[in-house]
Every structure is written in structure tokens, then in C-alpha cells.
CSV table of C-alpha atoms in Angstrom, one decimal:
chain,number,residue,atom,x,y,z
G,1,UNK,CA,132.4,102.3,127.3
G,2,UNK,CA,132.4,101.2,131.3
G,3,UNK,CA,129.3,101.4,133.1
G,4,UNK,CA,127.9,98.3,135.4
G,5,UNK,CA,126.2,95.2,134.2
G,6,UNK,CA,123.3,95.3,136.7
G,7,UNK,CA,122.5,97.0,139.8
G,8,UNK,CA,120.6,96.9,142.5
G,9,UNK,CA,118.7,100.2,142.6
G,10,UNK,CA,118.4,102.1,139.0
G,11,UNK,CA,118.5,105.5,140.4
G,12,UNK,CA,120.6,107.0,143.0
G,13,UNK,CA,120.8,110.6,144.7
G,14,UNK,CA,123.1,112.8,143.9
G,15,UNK,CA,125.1,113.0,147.3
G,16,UNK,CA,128.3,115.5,147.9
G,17,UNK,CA,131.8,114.8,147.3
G,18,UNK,CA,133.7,116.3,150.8
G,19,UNK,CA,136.9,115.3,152.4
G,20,UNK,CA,140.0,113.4,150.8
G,21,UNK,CA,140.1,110.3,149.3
G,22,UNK,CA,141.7,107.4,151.7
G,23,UNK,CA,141.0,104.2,149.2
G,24,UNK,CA,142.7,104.3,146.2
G,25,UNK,CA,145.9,106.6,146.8
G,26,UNK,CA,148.2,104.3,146.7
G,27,UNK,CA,150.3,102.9,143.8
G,28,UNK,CA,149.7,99.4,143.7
G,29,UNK,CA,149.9,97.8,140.2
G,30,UNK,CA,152.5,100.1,137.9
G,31,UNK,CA,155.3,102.5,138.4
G,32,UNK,CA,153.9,105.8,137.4
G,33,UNK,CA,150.3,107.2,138.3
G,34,UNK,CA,147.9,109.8,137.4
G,35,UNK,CA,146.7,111.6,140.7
G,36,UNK,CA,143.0,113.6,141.0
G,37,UNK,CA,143.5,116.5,142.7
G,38,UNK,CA,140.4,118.3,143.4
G,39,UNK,CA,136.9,116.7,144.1
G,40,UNK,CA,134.2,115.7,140.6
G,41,UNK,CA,132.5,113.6,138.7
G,42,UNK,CA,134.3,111.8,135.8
G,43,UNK,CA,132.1,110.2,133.0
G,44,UNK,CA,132.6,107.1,130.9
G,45,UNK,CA,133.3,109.0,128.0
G,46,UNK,CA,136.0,110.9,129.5
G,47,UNK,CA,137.5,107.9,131.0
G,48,UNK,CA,137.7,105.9,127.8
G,49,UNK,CA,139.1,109.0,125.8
G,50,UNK,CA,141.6,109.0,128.2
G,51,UNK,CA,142.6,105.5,127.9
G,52,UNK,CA,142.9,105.5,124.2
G,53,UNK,CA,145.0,108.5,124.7
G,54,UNK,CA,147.2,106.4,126.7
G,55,UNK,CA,147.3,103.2,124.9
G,56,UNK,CA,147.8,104.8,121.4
G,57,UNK,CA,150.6,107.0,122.9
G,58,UNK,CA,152.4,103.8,124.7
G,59,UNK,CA,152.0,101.8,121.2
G,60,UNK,CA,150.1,99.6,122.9
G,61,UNK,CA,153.1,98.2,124.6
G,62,UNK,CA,153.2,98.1,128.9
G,63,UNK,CA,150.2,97.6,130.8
G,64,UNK,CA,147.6,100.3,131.6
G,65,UNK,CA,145.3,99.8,134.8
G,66,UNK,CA,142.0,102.2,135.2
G,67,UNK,CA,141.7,102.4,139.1
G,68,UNK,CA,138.1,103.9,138.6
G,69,UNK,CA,135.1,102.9,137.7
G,70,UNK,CA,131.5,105.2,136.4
G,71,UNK,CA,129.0,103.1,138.6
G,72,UNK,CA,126.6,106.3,139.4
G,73,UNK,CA,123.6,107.0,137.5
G,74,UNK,CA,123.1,110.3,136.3
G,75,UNK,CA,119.6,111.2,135.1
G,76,UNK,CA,118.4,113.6,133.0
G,77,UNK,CA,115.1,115.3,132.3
G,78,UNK,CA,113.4,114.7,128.3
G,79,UNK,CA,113.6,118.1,127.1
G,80,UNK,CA,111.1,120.9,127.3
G,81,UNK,CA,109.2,118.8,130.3
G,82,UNK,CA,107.2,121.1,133.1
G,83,UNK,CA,108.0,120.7,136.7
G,84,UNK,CA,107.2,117.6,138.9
G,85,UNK,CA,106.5,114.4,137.4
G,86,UNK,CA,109.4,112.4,139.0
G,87,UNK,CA,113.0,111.8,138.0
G,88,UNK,CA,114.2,111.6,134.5
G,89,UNK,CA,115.6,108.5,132.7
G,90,UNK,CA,119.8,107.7,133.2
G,91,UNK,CA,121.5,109.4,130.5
G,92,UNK,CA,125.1,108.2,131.9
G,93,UNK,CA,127.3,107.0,134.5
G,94,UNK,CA,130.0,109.0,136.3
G,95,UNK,CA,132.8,107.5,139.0
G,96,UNK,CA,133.2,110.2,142.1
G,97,UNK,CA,136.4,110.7,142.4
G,98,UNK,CA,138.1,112.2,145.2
G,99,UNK,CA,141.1,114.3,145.6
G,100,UNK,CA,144.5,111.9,146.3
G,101,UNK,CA,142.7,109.2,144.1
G,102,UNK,CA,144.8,107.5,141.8
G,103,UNK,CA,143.1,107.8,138.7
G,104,UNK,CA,145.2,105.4,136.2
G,105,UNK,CA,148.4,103.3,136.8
G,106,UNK,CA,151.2,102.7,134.3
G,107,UNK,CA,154.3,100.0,134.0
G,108,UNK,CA,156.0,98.3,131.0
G,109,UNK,CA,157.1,101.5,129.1
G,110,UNK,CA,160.5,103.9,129.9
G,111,UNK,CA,159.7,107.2,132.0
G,112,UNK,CA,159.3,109.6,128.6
G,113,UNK,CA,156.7,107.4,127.7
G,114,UNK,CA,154.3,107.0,130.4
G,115,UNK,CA,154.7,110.7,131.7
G,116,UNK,CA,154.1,112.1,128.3
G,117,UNK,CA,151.0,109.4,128.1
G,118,UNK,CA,149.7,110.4,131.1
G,119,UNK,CA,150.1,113.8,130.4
G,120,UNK,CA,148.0,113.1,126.8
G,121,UNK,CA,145.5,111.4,129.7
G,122,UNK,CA,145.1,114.6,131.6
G,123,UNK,CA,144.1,116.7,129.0
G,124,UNK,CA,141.1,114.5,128.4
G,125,UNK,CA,140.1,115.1,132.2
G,126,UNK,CA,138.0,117.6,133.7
G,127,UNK,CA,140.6,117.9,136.9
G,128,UNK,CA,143.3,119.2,137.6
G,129,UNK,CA,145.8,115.6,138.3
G,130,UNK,CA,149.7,115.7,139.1
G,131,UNK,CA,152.2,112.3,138.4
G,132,UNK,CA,153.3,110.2,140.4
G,133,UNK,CA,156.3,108.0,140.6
G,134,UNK,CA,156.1,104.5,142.6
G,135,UNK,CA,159.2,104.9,145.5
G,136,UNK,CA,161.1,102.1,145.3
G,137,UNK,CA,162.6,100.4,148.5
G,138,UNK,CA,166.5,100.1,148.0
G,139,UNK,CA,167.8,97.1,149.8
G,140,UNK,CA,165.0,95.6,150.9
G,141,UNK,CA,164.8,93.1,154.1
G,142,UNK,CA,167.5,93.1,156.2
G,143,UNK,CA,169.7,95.2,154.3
């Protein structure tokens, strides 16, 4: 599963998730996209389910990008602990991800096959996500 190889602080706050995402909603590496729209946090285990769900789908042929990564701590108190004492040990690591962020990226396959992949991905999310197709430029320069 993802999570980083070191950091610099162990524990981080919380924080809120408000406004759009800017970074990250643009297809860059594939032709077809999986799109987050609304605003949460989306563990490593969800993220990896969703991957297999993709690869095993594609046959493992194309090429998958994951444009996220879980790199928040998220702690969690031992059980059956009284109030105070400080904050609990990580449990897990989430990625925040905002809506318009593209979520994964697929090329390599024919369109049945990635939209039906990413749609086995999207069942695996927490999110509501829509496709996306990369526009392609007829002509190019000059033209």
C-alpha cells in the first residue's frame, strides 16, 4: 500500500478541504481519466483496491498512472481511553482530494476497456467521479 517513506513532522492537523482543485485537473499522461467530483479524504486502501480493479480489468495491458498520493496522517485514539492525554497513534494515511482532481489516468487499452475499468475503479471510491476523455488537437501547428 502507498503511504510516504519519511516525513518531516509525524502528526498533522486535520485542516478543511474548501474550494476546487486547480493542480491536478488536467490530463497529462493517458487518454482517459477518472475525475473527483466532490471534496474527501481517500485512503491507501481504497486507492490500491482501485488500482487492482483497474489493472485486472485492463489484463494488465496499457499503462495506469495514480495522480494521487495518501501522505496525511490520520490518528486514532487506543480504544476505551478517557479524555485528554494527547493525540493517538497514526492508524493510516489519506490523500485530500479535491473536486476537478484527476484521480487516475489511463492509455494503452481501446475506449470499452478503460471506461469500463475506470468505472470498476469508481465503485471502489468513496466519491462520486465522472470520465474524462483527453481532447485531441486535429491539425496541429500551422494547420
Amino acid at each position: 500500500m502507498l503511504m510516504p517513506k519519511r516525513f518531516k513532522y509525524r502528526k498533522q492537523h486535520r485542516g478543511r478541504m474548501k474550494g476546487k482543485a486547480f493542480r491536478g485537473s488536467k490530463i497529462q499522461f493517458g487518454d482517459y481519466a477518472l475525475k473527483a467530483m466532490e471534496p474527501a479524504w481517500i485512503t491507501s486502501r481504497q486507492i490500491e483496491a482501485a488500482r487492482r480493479a483497474i489493472v485486472r480489468h485492463m489484463k494488465r495491458s496499457g499503462q495506469l498512472w495514480i495522480r494521487i498520493f495518501p501522505d496525511k496522517p490520520v490518528t486514532v485514539r487506543a480504544a476505551e481511553t478517557r479524555m485528554g492525554s494527547g493525540k493517538g497513534n497514526v492508524d493510516h494515511y489519506v490523500a485530500v482530494v479535491k473536486p476537478g482532481r484527476i484521480i487516475f489516468e489511463v492509455s494503452g487499452v481501446g475506449s470499452v476497456t478503460a471506461r469500463r475499468a475506470l468505472q470498476l475503479a469508481a465503485q471502489k471510491l468513496p466519491i462520486k467521479t465522472s470520465l474524462m476523455l483527453r481532447e485531441t488537437i486535429v491539425g496541429g501547428e500551422g494547420a
